[in-house]
Tab-separated table of C-alpha atoms and ligand atoms in Angstrom:
chain	number	residue	atom	x	y	z
E	196	MET	CA	169.056	183.478	25.100
E	197	ILE	CA	167.297	180.257	26.013
E	198	PRO	CA	166.202	180.627	29.648
E	199	LEU	CA	167.841	177.461	31.015
E	200	ARG	CA	168.306	176.908	34.735
E	201	SER	CA	171.835	178.098	35.453
E	202	ASN	CA	173.024	174.693	36.763
E	203	ILE	CA	171.914	173.017	33.522
E	204	ALA	CA	173.519	175.721	31.394
E	205	GLU	CA	176.805	175.340	33.263
E	206	MET	CA	177.048	171.561	33.563
E	207	ASN	CA	178.917	169.316	31.129
E	208	GLY	CA	176.715	166.232	31.228
E	209	TYR	CA	177.859	162.653	31.720
E	210	LEU	CA	180.121	161.068	29.130
E	211	PRO	CA	179.269	157.364	28.743
E	212	GLY	CA	181.930	154.837	27.697
E	213	PHE	CA	182.789	154.799	23.977
E	214	GLN	CA	180.422	152.667	21.849
E	215	PRO	CA	182.176	152.010	18.518
E	216	LYS	CA	180.065	151.701	15.363
E	217	GLU	CA	182.336	149.029	13.894
E	218	PRO	CA	181.621	145.566	15.308
E	219	ASP	CA	185.187	144.266	15.030
E	220	TYR	CA	186.469	145.642	18.352
E	221	ILE	CA	186.998	143.440	21.359
E	222	LYS	CA	184.883	145.579	23.639
E	223	LEU	CA	186.044	145.519	27.246
E	224	ASN	CA	185.284	149.136	28.170
E	225	THR	CA	181.733	149.268	29.584
E	226	ASN	CA	181.436	146.082	31.651
E	227	GLU	CA	178.945	144.436	29.356
E	228	ASN	CA	178.466	140.677	29.433
E	229	PRO	CA	180.199	138.652	26.675
E	230	TYR	CA	177.382	136.085	26.609
E	231	PRO	CA	173.972	136.605	25.004
E	232	PRO	CA	170.832	136.989	27.123
E	233	SER	CA	169.026	133.777	28.093
E	234	PRO	CA	167.208	132.152	25.131
E	235	SER	CA	164.007	132.469	27.174
E	236	VAL	CA	164.465	136.258	27.210
E	237	ILE	CA	164.748	136.368	23.423
E	238	ALA	CA	161.685	134.126	23.098
E	239	ALA	CA	159.677	136.302	25.531
E	240	ILE	CA	160.544	139.484	23.632
E	241	GLN	CA	159.705	137.897	20.283
E	242	ALA	CA	156.362	136.683	21.642
E	243	GLU	CA	155.518	140.207	22.833
E	244	VAL	CA	156.298	141.879	19.503
E	245	GLY	CA	153.004	142.335	17.725
E	246	ASP	CA	149.586	143.834	18.185
E	247	SER	CA	149.977	144.245	21.970
E	248	LEU	CA	152.404	147.108	21.317
E	249	ARG	CA	149.381	149.300	20.524
E	250	ARG	CA	148.555	149.221	24.222
E	251	TYR	CA	150.344	150.876	27.115
E	252	PRO	CA	152.254	148.460	29.313
E	253	GLU	CA	151.168	147.529	32.823
E	254	PRO	CA	152.340	150.625	34.752
E	255	ALA	CA	153.875	148.965	37.832
E	256	SER	CA	155.719	146.083	36.071
E	257	ARG	CA	153.935	143.934	38.648
E	258	LEU	CA	154.969	140.479	37.368
E	259	ALA	CA	158.638	141.446	37.257
E	260	ARG	CA	158.410	142.867	40.786
E	261	GLU	CA	156.878	139.626	42.001
E	262	GLU	CA	159.597	137.578	40.310
E	263	ALA	CA	162.346	139.759	41.810
E	264	GLY	CA	160.670	139.580	45.227
E	265	ARG	CA	160.623	135.768	45.053
E	266	LEU	CA	164.231	135.649	43.942
E	267	TYR	CA	165.576	137.907	46.678
E	268	GLY	CA	163.150	136.869	49.438
E	269	PHE	CA	161.193	140.134	49.754
E	270	ASP	CA	157.510	140.971	49.483
E	271	PRO	CA	156.867	142.713	46.110
E	272	SER	CA	155.979	145.889	48.058
E	273	TRP	CA	159.728	146.123	48.817
E	274	VAL	CA	160.700	146.029	45.103
E	275	ILE	CA	160.590	148.541	42.244
E	276	MET	CA	161.604	147.968	38.619
E	277	ALA	CA	163.312	150.699	36.613
E	278	ASN	CA	164.516	151.690	33.192
E	279	GLY	CA	168.112	150.849	34.127
E	280	SER	CA	169.421	151.352	37.647
E	281	ASP	CA	170.441	154.848	36.514
E	282	GLU	CA	166.745	155.762	36.664
E	283	LEU	CA	166.665	154.722	40.327
E	284	LEU	CA	169.776	156.712	41.209
E	285	ASN	CA	168.152	159.743	39.589
E	286	ASN	CA	164.834	159.271	41.356
E	287	LEU	CA	166.489	158.659	44.728
E	288	ILE	CA	168.161	162.060	44.440
E	289	ARG	CA	164.880	163.662	43.388
E	290	ALA	CA	163.076	162.025	46.324
E	291	PHE	CA	165.590	162.748	49.060
E	292	ALA	CA	167.849	165.696	48.161
E	293	GLY	CA	166.340	169.117	47.535
E	294	GLU	CA	168.124	172.040	45.922
E	295	GLY	CA	171.156	173.026	47.983
E	296	GLU	CA	171.033	169.830	50.076
E	297	GLU	CA	173.983	167.462	50.134
E	298	ILE	CA	174.657	164.027	48.744
E	299	ALA	CA	177.936	162.114	49.047
E	300	TYR	CA	179.786	159.382	47.267
E	301	ILE	CA	183.236	157.856	47.187
E	302	HIS	CA	185.837	158.991	44.730
E	303	PRO	CA	186.757	156.943	42.783
E	304	SER	CA	183.400	155.319	42.120
E	305	TYR	CA	180.500	156.040	39.748
E	306	SER	CA	180.669	159.726	38.827
E	307	TYR	CA	177.127	159.748	37.414
E	308	TYR	CA	175.877	160.426	40.988
E	309	ALA	CA	177.505	163.860	40.722
E	310	THR	CA	175.875	164.584	37.349
E	311	LEU	CA	172.452	163.667	38.732
E	312	ALA	CA	173.004	165.860	41.790
E	313	GLU	CA	174.040	168.758	39.551
E	314	ILE	CA	170.798	168.446	37.582
E	315	GLN	CA	168.839	168.532	40.820
E	316	GLY	CA	170.847	171.470	42.163
E	317	ALA	CA	172.009	169.387	45.119
E	318	ARG	CA	175.490	169.806	46.586
E	319	VAL	CA	178.038	167.021	46.241
E	320	SER	CA	180.597	165.919	48.779
E	321	THR	CA	183.157	163.199	47.981
E	322	PHE	CA	185.155	160.960	50.286
E	323	GLY	CA	188.414	159.311	49.315
E	324	LEU	CA	189.633	155.811	50.132
E	325	THR	CA	192.267	154.755	52.642
E	326	PRO	CA	195.030	152.412	51.373
E	327	ASP	CA	193.063	149.456	52.809
E	328	PHE	CA	189.891	150.508	50.935
E	329	ARG	CA	187.868	152.078	53.719
E	330	ILE	CA	186.311	155.563	53.588
E	331	ASP	CA	188.816	158.298	54.342
E	332	GLY	CA	187.741	160.995	56.810
E	333	LEU	CA	184.176	159.791	57.300
E	334	PRO	CA	182.684	161.814	60.167
E	335	GLN	CA	181.151	160.010	63.151
E	336	ARG	CA	177.777	161.129	61.764
E	337	TYR	CA	177.159	161.988	58.125
E	338	ASN	CA	174.248	164.413	57.949
E	339	GLY	CA	173.781	164.722	54.166
E	340	LYS	CA	170.586	163.441	52.576
E	341	LEU	CA	172.047	160.509	50.636
E	342	PHE	CA	175.245	158.534	50.669
E	343	PHE	CA	175.962	156.431	47.562
E	344	LEU	CA	178.189	153.433	48.265
E	345	THR	CA	179.240	151.467	45.187
E	346	THR	CA	180.080	147.912	46.220
E	347	PRO	CA	181.711	146.140	44.487
E	348	ASN	CA	183.450	149.432	43.817
E	349	ALA	CA	183.703	150.540	40.201
E	350	PRO	CA	186.305	150.962	38.791
E	351	LEU	CA	188.459	149.212	41.425
E	352	GLY	CA	186.446	146.013	41.928
E	353	PHE	CA	186.851	145.488	45.701
E	354	THR	CA	183.846	145.137	48.048
E	355	PHE	CA	183.191	146.735	51.407
E	356	PRO	CA	182.509	144.146	54.152
E	357	LEU	CA	178.890	143.834	55.261
E	358	SER	CA	179.739	144.871	58.838
E	359	PHE	CA	181.294	148.071	57.504
E	360	ILE	CA	178.231	148.858	55.354
E	361	GLY	CA	175.975	148.277	58.379
E	362	GLU	CA	178.096	150.654	60.450
E	363	LEU	CA	177.957	153.243	57.671
E	364	ALA	CA	174.145	152.969	57.576
E	365	GLU	CA	174.092	153.702	61.302
E	366	ARG	CA	176.340	156.729	60.885
E	367	CYS	CA	174.159	158.210	58.093
E	368	ASP	CA	171.339	160.560	59.125
E	369	GLY	CA	170.003	160.319	55.570
E	370	MET	CA	169.614	157.365	53.230
E	371	LEU	CA	172.403	154.944	52.361
E	372	VAL	CA	172.124	153.776	48.753
E	373	VAL	CA	174.125	150.594	48.242
E	374	ASP	CA	174.746	150.483	44.499
E	375	GLU	CA	175.164	146.770	43.815
E	376	ALA	CA	175.416	146.961	40.034
E	377	TYR	CA	178.133	144.269	40.197
E	378	ALA	CA	177.016	142.276	43.266
E	379	ASP	CA	176.045	139.201	41.260
E	380	PHE	CA	179.752	138.637	40.582
E	381	ALA	CA	180.680	139.003	44.273
E	382	LYS	CA	180.709	136.603	47.212
E	383	GLY	CA	178.125	138.537	49.229
E	384	ASN	CA	175.684	141.430	49.144
E	385	ALA	CA	173.950	143.891	51.444
E	386	LEU	CA	170.321	142.832	50.935
E	387	GLU	CA	169.877	141.791	54.569
E	388	LEU	CA	170.664	145.372	55.656
E	389	VAL	CA	167.473	146.525	53.940
E	390	ARG	CA	165.538	144.517	56.548
E	391	SER	CA	167.558	145.672	59.538
E	392	HIS	CA	168.110	149.358	58.639
E	393	GLU	CA	165.236	151.526	57.447
E	394	ASN	CA	167.566	153.973	55.684
E	395	VAL	CA	169.167	151.383	53.360
E	396	VAL	CA	168.249	151.022	49.668
E	397	VAL	CA	169.953	148.432	47.461
E	398	THR	CA	170.024	149.025	43.690
E	399	ARG	CA	170.710	146.317	41.126
E	400	THR	CA	170.950	146.189	37.365
E	401	LEU	CA	170.210	143.541	34.752
E	402	SER	CA	172.736	145.231	32.433
E	403	LYS	CA	175.774	143.247	33.535
E	404	SER	CA	175.040	139.837	35.046
E	405	TYR	CA	171.881	139.242	32.943
E	406	SER	CA	173.406	140.504	29.647
E	407	LEU	CA	170.643	143.095	29.212
E	408	ALA	CA	172.451	146.458	28.997
E	409	GLY	CA	170.594	147.156	25.769
E	410	MET	CA	167.189	146.595	27.376
E	411	ARG	CA	167.703	149.124	30.220
E	412	LEU	CA	166.526	147.223	33.297
E	413	GLY	CA	167.274	147.852	36.945
E	414	LEU	CA	165.586	147.319	40.284
E	415	ALA	CA	165.737	148.475	43.877
E	416	ILE	CA	164.936	146.803	47.167
E	417	ALA	CA	163.893	149.044	50.056
E	418	ARG	CA	161.164	149.538	52.654
E	419	PRO	CA	157.659	149.967	51.163
E	420	GLU	CA	157.632	153.665	52.247
E	421	VAL	CA	160.730	154.269	50.107
E	422	ILE	CA	159.369	152.198	47.211
E	423	GLY	CA	156.112	154.177	47.458
E	424	ALA	CA	158.008	157.455	47.127
E	425	LEU	CA	159.975	156.162	44.128
E	426	ASP	CA	156.705	154.999	42.560
E	427	LYS	CA	155.284	158.524	42.793
E	428	ILE	CA	158.288	159.980	40.984
E	429	ARG	CA	158.951	157.530	38.165
E	430	ASP	CA	157.484	157.831	34.684
E	431	HIS	CA	154.178	156.009	35.007
E	432	TYR	CA	155.110	153.631	32.155
E	433	ASN	CA	158.820	153.429	32.932
E	434	LEU	CA	159.224	149.878	31.565
E	435	ASP	CA	157.878	149.186	28.120
E	436	ARG	CA	156.219	145.873	27.288
E	437	LEU	CA	159.377	144.312	25.871
E	438	ALA	CA	161.432	145.298	28.919
E	439	GLN	CA	158.829	143.850	31.278
E	440	VAL	CA	158.720	140.427	29.643
E	441	ALA	CA	162.514	140.435	29.302
E	442	ALA	CA	162.963	141.169	33.024
E	443	LEU	CA	160.527	138.459	34.007
E	444	ALA	CA	162.173	135.830	31.802
E	445	ALA	CA	165.719	136.823	32.775
E	446	LEU	CA	165.084	136.731	36.521
E	447	HIS	CA	163.252	133.443	36.115
E	448	ASP	CA	166.036	131.627	34.240
E	449	GLN	CA	168.427	131.314	37.171
E	450	GLU	CA	170.191	128.291	35.740
E	451	TYR	CA	171.371	130.250	32.687
E	452	PHE	CA	172.246	133.275	34.842
E	453	ARG	CA	174.335	131.206	37.267
E	454	GLU	CA	176.274	129.564	34.451
E	455	CYS	CA	177.139	132.928	32.822
E	456	VAL	CA	178.254	134.380	36.157
E	457	ARG	CA	180.313	131.255	36.896
E	458	LYS	CA	182.147	131.520	33.567
E	459	ILE	CA	182.870	135.223	34.047
E	460	ARG	CA	184.220	134.697	37.564
E	461	GLU	CA	186.400	131.826	36.377
E	462	THR	CA	187.770	133.927	33.499
E	463	ARG	CA	188.337	136.853	35.892
E	464	GLU	CA	190.454	134.723	38.225
E	465	TRP	CA	192.479	133.235	35.373
E	466	PHE	CA	193.000	136.624	33.666
E	467	SER	CA	194.050	138.251	36.986
E	468	ALA	CA	196.579	135.471	37.648
E	469	GLU	CA	198.035	135.821	34.129
E	470	LEU	CA	198.416	139.595	34.607
E	471	ARG	CA	200.081	139.112	38.001
E	472	ALA	CA	202.521	136.698	36.350
E	473	MET	CA	203.396	139.623	34.029
E	474	GLU	CA	204.089	141.724	37.154
E	475	TYR	CA	200.946	143.781	36.895
E	476	GLU	CA	199.265	144.864	40.127
E	477	VAL	CA	195.693	143.582	40.033
E	478	ILE	CA	193.222	144.519	42.753
E	479	PRO	CA	191.331	141.351	43.778
E	480	SER	CA	188.025	141.848	41.988
E	481	GLU	CA	184.498	140.785	42.897
E	482	ALA	CA	183.033	142.361	39.763
E	483	ASN	CA	183.041	141.578	36.023
E	484	PHE	CA	186.125	143.737	35.456
E	485	VAL	CA	189.575	144.146	36.933
E	486	PHE	CA	191.615	147.233	37.658
E	487	ALA	CA	195.151	146.450	36.586
E	488	THR	CA	198.337	148.496	36.826
E	489	PRO	CA	201.310	147.661	34.562
E	490	PRO	CA	204.872	147.699	35.945
E	491	ASP	CA	205.586	151.140	34.389
E	492	ARG	CA	202.342	152.544	35.900
E	493	ASN	CA	201.377	154.115	32.569
E	494	GLY	CA	197.735	153.266	31.821
E	495	GLY	CA	197.550	155.700	28.884
E	496	ARG	CA	200.340	153.973	26.975
E	497	LEU	CA	198.665	150.593	27.275
E	498	TYR	CA	195.268	152.024	26.374
E	499	GLU	CA	196.735	153.353	23.129
E	500	GLY	CA	198.504	150.088	22.389
E	501	LEU	CA	195.320	148.085	22.893
E	502	PHE	CA	193.196	150.593	20.971
E	503	ASN	CA	195.550	150.275	17.993
E	504	ARG	CA	194.934	146.522	18.109
E	505	ARG	CA	191.169	147.120	18.213
E	506	ILE	CA	190.777	146.207	21.859
E	507	LEU	CA	188.783	148.747	23.859
E	508	VAL	CA	189.333	149.079	27.605
E	509	ARG	CA	188.639	151.957	30.010
E	510	TYR	CA	191.355	154.479	30.788
E	511	PHE	CA	190.721	157.313	33.245
E	512	THR	CA	192.846	160.469	33.125
E	513	ASP	CA	192.041	161.104	36.805
E	514	PRO	CA	195.410	161.125	38.640
E	515	LEU	CA	194.056	158.563	41.127
E	516	LEU	CA	193.466	156.099	38.281
E	517	SER	CA	195.732	157.012	35.363
E	518	HIS	CA	198.371	154.457	36.394
E	519	GLY	CA	196.084	151.597	35.385
E	520	LEU	CA	193.213	150.369	33.258
E	521	ARG	CA	189.767	148.993	33.971
E	522	ILE	CA	189.328	145.915	31.830
E	523	SER	CA	185.921	144.241	31.555
E	524	ILE	CA	185.921	140.453	31.600
E	525	GLY	CA	184.931	139.107	28.207
E	526	SER	CA	184.978	135.540	26.946
E	527	ARG	CA	188.040	133.374	27.590
E	528	GLU	CA	189.100	133.859	23.930
E	529	GLU	CA	188.775	137.653	24.114
E	530	MET	CA	190.856	137.741	27.276
E	531	ALA	CA	193.513	135.466	25.742
E	532	THR	CA	193.745	137.868	22.772
E	533	THR	CA	194.026	140.788	25.201
E	534	LEU	CA	196.824	139.082	27.135
E	535	ALA	CA	198.698	138.378	23.890
E	536	ALA	CA	198.305	142.055	22.903
E	537	LEU	CA	199.565	143.227	26.300
E	538	ARG	CA	202.612	140.959	25.980
E	539	GLU	CA	203.297	142.367	22.532
E	540	ILE	CA	202.942	145.975	23.735
E	541	GLY	CA	205.280	145.128	26.631
S	627	LIG	C1	178.273	151.439	39.650
S	627	LIG	C2	177.223	151.512	38.612
S	627	LIG	N1	175.971	151.798	38.969
S	627	LIG	C3	174.980	151.879	38.059
S	627	LIG	C4	175.224	151.673	36.727
S	627	LIG	C5	174.095	151.843	35.750
S	627	LIG	O1	173.562	150.663	35.359
S	627	LIG	P1	172.277	150.574	34.421
S	627	LIG	O2	172.739	150.052	33.141
S	627	LIG	O3	171.353	149.637	35.146
S	627	LIG	O4	171.659	151.948	34.339
S	627	LIG	C6	176.506	151.364	36.296
S	627	LIG	C7	176.778	151.155	34.856
S	627	LIG	O5	177.859	151.070	34.391
S	627	LIG	C8	177.540	151.282	37.261
S	627	LIG	O6	178.798	151.019	36.902
């Protein structure tokens, strides 16, 4: 018998969205960006490929931190770069929740928090949503070590108002992690709460809005004491040389970024309106996906129908979600093809 820790032996592990080998799918299942990364990102990566790869990268990803600090209006001591925002979620649990201590998140949201807690041996508590998308049964004070709030929510796409997030931060004895993986597609964000509340951490990713899922780049904004703790925990070379130059170039090219986000939001609004005209229920989305429920409330049937037409979307068997589908926003053409397929499936 291999002497694994019992929690590792017993856990299932996280199942990421399906990544088909064949390129001919319309891929709307993992909230990737339909547009390529900025040309300046490609140029920066190409320029870095060569002899420099013999050398370790700069350990703190200093230039990328400075660029992110400038962009968001924070001193670089309030910023950390990561190998995907998943790395930050992992390290936040390692920093704040010991074995047997509790973390919480909303169900439905990003279930990877639970996997990470399981690895750590931390306990997990989940809160549901009220019909008007507030937290169901939240106690006056939440005394767990970490509360993960995904806003915009995935997979539903709505956002929590800033005043509500501020109130939640005040009701948390531990840290409030505001997972803003999709905030670039939303009207607002919670960055100002990092200044006003010492227990707030905001995490971001370059996977979605910067078209860099394949590069694995994320960042967090928090007080320097929190950033210092995360710096102690991370792999000392957590961003390789290519990732560092890619992050710097991507964050710098705001014109390209804004145009991609604008197109995705425009397509999202058009696609949502078309679905509503077909009598689907569509939750108003502030992300790069929509959660849509067909009139017969049978998400599985539609998933199959789309899959057979080589269109991949996300279907969840969870009874809270099985009535609908999460559909990432692709290009206008991809979404037109998807609408035509949905009409055909009926
Ligand atoms: C809510 C949420 N948080 C975090 C992540 C992870 O992002 P990254 O690619 O930066 O690890 C995802 C990815 O799908 C997500 O949906």
